[in-house]
PDB file of C-alpha atoms in Angstrom:
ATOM      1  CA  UNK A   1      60.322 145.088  80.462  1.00 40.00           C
ATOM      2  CA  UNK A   2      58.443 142.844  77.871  1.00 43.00           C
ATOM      3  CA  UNK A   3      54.574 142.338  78.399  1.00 46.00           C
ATOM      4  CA  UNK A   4      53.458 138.904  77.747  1.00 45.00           C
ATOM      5  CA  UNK A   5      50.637 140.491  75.704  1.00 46.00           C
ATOM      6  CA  UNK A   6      53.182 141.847  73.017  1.00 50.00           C
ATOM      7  CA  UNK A   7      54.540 138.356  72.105  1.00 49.00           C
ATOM      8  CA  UNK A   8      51.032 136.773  72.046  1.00 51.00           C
ATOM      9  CA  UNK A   9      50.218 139.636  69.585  1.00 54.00           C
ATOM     10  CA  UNK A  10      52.893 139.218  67.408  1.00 53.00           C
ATOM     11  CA  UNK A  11      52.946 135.825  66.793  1.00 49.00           C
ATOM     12  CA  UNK A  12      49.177 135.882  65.868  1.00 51.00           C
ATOM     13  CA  UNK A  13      50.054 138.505  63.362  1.00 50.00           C
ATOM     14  CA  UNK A  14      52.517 136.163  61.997  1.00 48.00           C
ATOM     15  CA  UNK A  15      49.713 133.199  62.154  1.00 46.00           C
ATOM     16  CA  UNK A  16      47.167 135.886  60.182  1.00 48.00           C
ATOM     17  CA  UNK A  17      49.918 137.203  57.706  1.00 46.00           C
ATOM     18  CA  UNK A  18      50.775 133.659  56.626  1.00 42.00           C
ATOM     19  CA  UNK A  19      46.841 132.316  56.194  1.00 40.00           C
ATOM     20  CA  UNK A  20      46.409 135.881  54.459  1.00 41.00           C
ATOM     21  CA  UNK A  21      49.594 135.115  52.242  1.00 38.00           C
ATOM     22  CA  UNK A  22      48.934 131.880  51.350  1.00 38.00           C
ATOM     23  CA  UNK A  23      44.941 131.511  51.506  1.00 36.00           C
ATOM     24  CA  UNK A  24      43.883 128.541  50.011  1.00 36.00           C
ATOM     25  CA  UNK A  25      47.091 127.334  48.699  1.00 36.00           C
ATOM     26  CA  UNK A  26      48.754 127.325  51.602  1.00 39.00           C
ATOM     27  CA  UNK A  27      46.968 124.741  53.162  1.00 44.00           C
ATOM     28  CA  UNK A  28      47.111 121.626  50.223  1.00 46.00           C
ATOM     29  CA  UNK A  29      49.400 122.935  47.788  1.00 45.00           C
ATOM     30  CA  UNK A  30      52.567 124.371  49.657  1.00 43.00           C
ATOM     31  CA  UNK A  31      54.818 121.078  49.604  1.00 47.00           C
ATOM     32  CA  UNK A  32      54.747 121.590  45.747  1.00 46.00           C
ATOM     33  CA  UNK A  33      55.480 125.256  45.443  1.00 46.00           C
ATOM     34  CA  UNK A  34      57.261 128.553  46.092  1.00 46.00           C
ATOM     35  CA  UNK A  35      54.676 129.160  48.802  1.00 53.00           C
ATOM     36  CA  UNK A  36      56.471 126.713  51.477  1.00 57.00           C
ATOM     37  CA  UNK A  37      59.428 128.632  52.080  1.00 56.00           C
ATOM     38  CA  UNK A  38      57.259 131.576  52.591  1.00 58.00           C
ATOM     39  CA  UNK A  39      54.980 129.152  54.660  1.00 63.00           C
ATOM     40  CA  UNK A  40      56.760 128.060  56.665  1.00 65.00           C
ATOM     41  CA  UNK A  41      59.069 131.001  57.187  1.00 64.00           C
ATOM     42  CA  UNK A  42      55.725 132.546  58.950  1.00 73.00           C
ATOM     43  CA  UNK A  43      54.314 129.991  61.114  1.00 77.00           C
ATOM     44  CA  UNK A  44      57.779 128.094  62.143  1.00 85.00           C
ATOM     45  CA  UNK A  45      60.537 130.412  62.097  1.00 84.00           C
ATOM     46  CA  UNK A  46      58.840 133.067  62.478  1.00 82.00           C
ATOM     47  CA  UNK A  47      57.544 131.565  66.074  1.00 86.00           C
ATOM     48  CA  UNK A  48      61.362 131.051  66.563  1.00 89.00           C
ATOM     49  CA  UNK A  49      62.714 134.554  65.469  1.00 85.00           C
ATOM     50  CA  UNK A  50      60.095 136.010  67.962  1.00 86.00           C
ATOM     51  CA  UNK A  51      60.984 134.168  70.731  1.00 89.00           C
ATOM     52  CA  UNK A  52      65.074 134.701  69.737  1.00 88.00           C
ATOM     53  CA  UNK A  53      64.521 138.730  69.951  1.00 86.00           C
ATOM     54  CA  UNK A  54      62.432 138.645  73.432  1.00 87.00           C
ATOM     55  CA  UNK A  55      64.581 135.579  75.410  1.00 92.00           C
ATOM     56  CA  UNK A  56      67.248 137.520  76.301  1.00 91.00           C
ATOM     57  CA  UNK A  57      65.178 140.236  77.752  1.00 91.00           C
ATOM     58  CA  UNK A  58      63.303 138.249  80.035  1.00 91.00           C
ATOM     59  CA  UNK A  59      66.354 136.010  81.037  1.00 93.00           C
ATOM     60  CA  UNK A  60      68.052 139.359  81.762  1.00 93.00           C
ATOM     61  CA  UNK A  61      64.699 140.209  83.812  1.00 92.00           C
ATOM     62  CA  UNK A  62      64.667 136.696  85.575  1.00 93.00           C
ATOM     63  CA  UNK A  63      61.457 136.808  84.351  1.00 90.00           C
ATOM     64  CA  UNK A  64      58.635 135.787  81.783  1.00 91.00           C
ATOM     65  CA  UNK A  65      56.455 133.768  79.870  1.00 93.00           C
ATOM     66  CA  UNK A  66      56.453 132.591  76.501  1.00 92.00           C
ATOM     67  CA  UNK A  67      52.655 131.605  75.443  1.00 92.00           C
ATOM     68  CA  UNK A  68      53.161 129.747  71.961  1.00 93.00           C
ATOM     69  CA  UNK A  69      50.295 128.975  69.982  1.00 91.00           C
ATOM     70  CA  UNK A  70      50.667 125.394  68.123  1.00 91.00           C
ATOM     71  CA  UNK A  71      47.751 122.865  67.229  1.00 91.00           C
ATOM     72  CA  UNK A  72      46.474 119.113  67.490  1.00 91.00           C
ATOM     73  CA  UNK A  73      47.709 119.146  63.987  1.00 88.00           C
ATOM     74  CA  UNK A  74      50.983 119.119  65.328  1.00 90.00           C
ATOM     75  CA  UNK A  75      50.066 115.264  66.842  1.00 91.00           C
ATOM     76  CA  UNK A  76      48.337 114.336  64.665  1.00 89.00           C
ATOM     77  CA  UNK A  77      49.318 113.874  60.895  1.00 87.00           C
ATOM     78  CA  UNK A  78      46.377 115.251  58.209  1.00 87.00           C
ATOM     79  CA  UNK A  79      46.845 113.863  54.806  1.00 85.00           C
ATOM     80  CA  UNK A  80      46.553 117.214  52.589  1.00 81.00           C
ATOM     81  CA  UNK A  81      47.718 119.286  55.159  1.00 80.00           C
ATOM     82  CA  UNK A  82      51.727 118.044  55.574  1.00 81.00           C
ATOM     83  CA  UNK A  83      53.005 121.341  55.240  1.00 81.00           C
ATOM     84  CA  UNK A  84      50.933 122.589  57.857  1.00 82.00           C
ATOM     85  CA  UNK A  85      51.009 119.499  59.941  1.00 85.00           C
ATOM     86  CA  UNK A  86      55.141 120.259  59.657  1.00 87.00           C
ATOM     87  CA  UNK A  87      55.510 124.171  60.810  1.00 88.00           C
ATOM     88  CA  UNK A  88      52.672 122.466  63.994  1.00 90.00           C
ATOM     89  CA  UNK A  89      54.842 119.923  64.689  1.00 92.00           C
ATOM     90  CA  UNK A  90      58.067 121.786  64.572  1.00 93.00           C
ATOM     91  CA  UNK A  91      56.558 124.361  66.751  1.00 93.00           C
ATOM     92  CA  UNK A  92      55.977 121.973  69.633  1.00 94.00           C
ATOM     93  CA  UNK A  93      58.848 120.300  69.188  1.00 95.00           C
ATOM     94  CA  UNK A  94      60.616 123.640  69.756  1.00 95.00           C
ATOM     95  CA  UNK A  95      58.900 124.649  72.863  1.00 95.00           C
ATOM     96  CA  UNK A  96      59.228 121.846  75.012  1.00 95.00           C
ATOM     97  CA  UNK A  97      63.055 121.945  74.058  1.00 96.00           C
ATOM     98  CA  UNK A  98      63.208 125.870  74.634  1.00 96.00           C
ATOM     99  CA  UNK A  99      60.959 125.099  78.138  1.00 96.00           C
ATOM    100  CA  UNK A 100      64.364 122.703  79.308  1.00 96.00           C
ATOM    101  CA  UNK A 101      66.762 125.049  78.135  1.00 95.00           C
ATOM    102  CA  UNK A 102      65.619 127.875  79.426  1.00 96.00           C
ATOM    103  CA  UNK A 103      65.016 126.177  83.372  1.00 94.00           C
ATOM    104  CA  UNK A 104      65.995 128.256  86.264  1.00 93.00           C
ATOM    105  CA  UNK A 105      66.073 131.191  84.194  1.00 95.00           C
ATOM    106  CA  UNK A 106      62.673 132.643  85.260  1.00 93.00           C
ATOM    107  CA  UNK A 107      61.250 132.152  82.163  1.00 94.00           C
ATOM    108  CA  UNK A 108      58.514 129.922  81.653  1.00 94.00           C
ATOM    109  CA  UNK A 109      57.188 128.273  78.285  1.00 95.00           C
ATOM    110  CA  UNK A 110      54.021 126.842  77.411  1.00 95.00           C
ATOM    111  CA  UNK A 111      52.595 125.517  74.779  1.00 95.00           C
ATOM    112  CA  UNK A 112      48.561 126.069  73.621  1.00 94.00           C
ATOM    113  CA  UNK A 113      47.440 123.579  71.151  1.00 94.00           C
ATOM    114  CA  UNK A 114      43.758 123.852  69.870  1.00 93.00           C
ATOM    115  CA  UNK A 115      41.192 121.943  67.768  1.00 92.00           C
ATOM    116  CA  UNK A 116      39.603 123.454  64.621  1.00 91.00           C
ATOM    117  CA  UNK A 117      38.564 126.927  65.295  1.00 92.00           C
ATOM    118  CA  UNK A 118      36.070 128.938  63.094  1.00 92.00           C
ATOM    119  CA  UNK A 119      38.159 131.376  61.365  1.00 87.00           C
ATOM    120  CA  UNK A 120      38.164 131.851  57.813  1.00 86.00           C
ATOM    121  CA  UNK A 121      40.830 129.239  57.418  1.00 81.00           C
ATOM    122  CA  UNK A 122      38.650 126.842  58.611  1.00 87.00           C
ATOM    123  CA  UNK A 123      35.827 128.140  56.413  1.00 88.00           C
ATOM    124  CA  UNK A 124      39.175 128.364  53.059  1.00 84.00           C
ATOM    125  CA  UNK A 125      39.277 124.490  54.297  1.00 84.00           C
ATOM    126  CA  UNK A 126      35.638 123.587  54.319  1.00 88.00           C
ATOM    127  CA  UNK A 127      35.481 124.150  50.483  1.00 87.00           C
ATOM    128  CA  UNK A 128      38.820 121.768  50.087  1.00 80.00           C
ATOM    129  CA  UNK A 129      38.085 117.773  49.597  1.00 79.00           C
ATOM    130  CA  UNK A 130      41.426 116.850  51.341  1.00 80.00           C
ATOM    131  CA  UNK A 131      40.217 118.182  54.375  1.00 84.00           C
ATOM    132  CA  UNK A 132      38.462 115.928  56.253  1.00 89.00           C
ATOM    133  CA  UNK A 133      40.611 115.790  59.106  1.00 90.00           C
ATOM    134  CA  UNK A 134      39.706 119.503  60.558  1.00 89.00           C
ATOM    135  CA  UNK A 135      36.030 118.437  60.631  1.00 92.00           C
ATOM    136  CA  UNK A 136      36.633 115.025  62.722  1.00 91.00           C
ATOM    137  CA  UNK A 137      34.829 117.340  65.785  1.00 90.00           C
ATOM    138  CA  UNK A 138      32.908 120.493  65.938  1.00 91.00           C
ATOM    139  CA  UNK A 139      35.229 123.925  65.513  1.00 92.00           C
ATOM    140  CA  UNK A 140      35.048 125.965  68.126  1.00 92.00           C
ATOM    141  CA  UNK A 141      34.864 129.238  69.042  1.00 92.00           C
ATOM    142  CA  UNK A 142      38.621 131.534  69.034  1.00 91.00           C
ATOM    143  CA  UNK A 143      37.340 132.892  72.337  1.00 92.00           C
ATOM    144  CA  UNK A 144      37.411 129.877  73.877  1.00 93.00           C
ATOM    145  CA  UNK A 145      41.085 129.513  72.373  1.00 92.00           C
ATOM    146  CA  UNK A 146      42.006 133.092  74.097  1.00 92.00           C
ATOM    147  CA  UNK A 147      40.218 131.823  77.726  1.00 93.00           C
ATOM    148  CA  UNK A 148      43.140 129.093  77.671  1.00 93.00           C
ATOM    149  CA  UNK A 149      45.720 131.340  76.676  1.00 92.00           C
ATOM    150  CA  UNK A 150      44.779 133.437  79.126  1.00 91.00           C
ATOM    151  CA  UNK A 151      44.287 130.648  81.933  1.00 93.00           C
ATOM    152  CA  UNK A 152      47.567 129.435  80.975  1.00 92.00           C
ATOM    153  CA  UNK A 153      49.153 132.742  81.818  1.00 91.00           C
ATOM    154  CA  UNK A 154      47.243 132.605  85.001  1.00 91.00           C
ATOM    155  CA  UNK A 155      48.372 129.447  85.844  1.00 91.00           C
ATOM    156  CA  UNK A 156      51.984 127.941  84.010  1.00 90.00           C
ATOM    157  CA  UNK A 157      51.831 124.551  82.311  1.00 92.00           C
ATOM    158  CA  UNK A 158      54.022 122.829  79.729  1.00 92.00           C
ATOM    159  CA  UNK A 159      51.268 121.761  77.279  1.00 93.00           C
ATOM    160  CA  UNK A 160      47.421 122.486  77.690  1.00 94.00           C
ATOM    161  CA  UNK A 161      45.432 120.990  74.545  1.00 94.00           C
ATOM    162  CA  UNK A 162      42.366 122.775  73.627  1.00 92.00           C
ATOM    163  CA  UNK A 163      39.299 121.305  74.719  1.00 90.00           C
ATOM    164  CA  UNK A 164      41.212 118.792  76.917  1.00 88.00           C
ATOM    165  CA  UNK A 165      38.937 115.522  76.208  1.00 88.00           C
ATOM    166  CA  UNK A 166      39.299 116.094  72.592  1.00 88.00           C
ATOM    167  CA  UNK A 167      42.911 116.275  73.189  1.00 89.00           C
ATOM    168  CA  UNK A 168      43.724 113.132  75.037  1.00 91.00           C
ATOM    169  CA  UNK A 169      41.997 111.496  72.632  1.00 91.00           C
ATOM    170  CA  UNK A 170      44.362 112.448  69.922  1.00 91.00           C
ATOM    171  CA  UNK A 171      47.275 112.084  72.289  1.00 90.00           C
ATOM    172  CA  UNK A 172      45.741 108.160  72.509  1.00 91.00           C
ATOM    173  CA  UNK A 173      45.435 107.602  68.996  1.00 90.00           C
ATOM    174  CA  UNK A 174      48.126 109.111  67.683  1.00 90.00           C
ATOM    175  CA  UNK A 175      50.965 107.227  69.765  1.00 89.00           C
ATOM    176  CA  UNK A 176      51.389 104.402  67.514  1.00 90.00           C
ATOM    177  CA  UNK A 177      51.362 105.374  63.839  1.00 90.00           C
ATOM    178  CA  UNK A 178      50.171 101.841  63.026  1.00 92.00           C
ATOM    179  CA  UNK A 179      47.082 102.670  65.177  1.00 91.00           C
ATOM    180  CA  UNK A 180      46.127 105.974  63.423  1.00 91.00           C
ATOM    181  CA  UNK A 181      46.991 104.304  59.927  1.00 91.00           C
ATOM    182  CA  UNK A 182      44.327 101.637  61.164  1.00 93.00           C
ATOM    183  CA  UNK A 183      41.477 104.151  62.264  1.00 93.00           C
ATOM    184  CA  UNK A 184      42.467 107.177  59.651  1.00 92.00           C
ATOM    185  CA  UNK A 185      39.686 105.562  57.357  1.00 93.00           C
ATOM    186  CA  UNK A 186      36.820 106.104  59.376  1.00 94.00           C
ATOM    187  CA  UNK A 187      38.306 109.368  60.817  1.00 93.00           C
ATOM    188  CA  UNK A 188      38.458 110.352  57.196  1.00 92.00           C
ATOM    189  CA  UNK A 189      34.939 109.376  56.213  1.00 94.00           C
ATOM    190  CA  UNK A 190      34.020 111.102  59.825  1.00 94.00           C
ATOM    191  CA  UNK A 191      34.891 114.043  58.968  1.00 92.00           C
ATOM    192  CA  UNK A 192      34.631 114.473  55.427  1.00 93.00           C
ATOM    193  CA  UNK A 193      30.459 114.115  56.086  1.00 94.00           C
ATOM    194  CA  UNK A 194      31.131 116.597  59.006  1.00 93.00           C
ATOM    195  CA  UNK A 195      33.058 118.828  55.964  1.00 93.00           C
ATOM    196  CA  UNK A 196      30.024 118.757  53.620  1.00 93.00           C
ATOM    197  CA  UNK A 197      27.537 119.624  56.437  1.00 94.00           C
ATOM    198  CA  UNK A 198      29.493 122.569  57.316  1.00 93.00           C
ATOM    199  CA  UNK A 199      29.939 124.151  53.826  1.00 92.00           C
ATOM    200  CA  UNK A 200      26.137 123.297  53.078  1.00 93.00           C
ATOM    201  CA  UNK A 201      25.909 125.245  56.512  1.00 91.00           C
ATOM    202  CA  UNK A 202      28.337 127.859  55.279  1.00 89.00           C
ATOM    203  CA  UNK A 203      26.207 128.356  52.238  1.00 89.00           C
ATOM    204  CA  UNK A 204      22.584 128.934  53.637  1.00 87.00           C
ATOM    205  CA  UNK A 205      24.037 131.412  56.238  1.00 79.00           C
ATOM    206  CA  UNK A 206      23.872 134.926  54.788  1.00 71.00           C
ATOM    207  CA  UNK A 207      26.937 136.928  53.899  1.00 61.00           C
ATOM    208  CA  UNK A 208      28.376 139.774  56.113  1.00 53.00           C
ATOM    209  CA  UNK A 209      27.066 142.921  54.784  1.00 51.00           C
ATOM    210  CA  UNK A 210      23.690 141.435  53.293  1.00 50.00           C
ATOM    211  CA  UNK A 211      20.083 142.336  53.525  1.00 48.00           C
ATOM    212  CA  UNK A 212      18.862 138.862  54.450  1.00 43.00           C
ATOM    213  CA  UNK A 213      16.893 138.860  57.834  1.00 39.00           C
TER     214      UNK A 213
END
């Protein structure tokens, strides 16, 4: 049998190997390098190649459920970001047409797509001037990320967008492309003042492993 808990681990080592990989060129500089194929390799096809190798399994199980990890970036698009903003949306797009194909089979697929999170790509971005768009709202904490992975386990759904306010909102704006082009100037300024009072936050907060008190 396949535990659910083995595919959510792997594909967050793929998620950490690729930020690890590529740190801070991964994020603004991959459409112009070697670093997309490896990029995108580990967030997009890697996804895919995990789910290839444990489908079968739970099909022959009549059983299971695939927990994918995506992002709001993969609604909505982030200037600086298109590489990233690419592997997101290619990774939704692939589990809502893996959820249809793989219908009375037992297996279920859902999809978990979060705001910023504080990790240390978040912090990589923070210190990036393209990247406004990841401060529009206040990152939260990768617990609360797990809680929905978990409640989605608990309880099957196609899509659950992480915090779910935050995520109907993009879902709004983002439907017409003329609409975000017409409100991605303020989002930008938004979040690029967001961006500066985070790193200025970043930088008064003392180091891990220092003697400040």
């Amino acid at each position: 049998t396949i535990h659910i808990a083995d595919l959510t681990s792997l594909v967050t080592i793929l998620q950490r190997q690729a930020l690890r990989r590529n740190s801070g060129l991964s994020l603004f500089d991959a459409c112009l390098g070697r670093a997309l194929g490896h990029f995108s390799w580990l967030l997009l096809l890697g996804t895919m190649l995990v789910c290839q190798a444990l489908v079968p399994p739970m099909k022959r199980q009549r059983r299971g459920h695939l927990v994918l990890v995506g992002s709001l970036g993969g609604y909505a698009p982030m200037p600086n970001e298109a590489a990233y903003c690419a592997t997101k949306f290619g990774v939704r797009g692939f589990a809502r047409a893996l959820a249809l194909e793989l219908r009375g089979t037992g297996v279920a697929v859902s999809l978990v797509c979060p705001d910023s999170v504080e990790t240390d790509q978040l912090r990589t971005e923070a210190r990036s001037a393209g990247a406004s768009m990841s401060f529009t709202s206040p990152p939260m904490p990768p617990a609360q990320v797990a809680r929905a992975i978990v409640g989605t386990l608990r309880r099957p759904r196609a899509e659950v967008l992480v915090p779910g306010a935050r995520g109907a909102l993009v879902k709004l704006i983002t439907a017409s492309p003329w609409l975000f082009a017409r409100l991605y100037p303020l989002l930008d300024a938004m979040g690029e003042k967001a961006r500066l009072a985070y790193l200025r936050r970043l930088d008064a907060s003392p180091s891990p492993g220092s003697d400040a008190k």
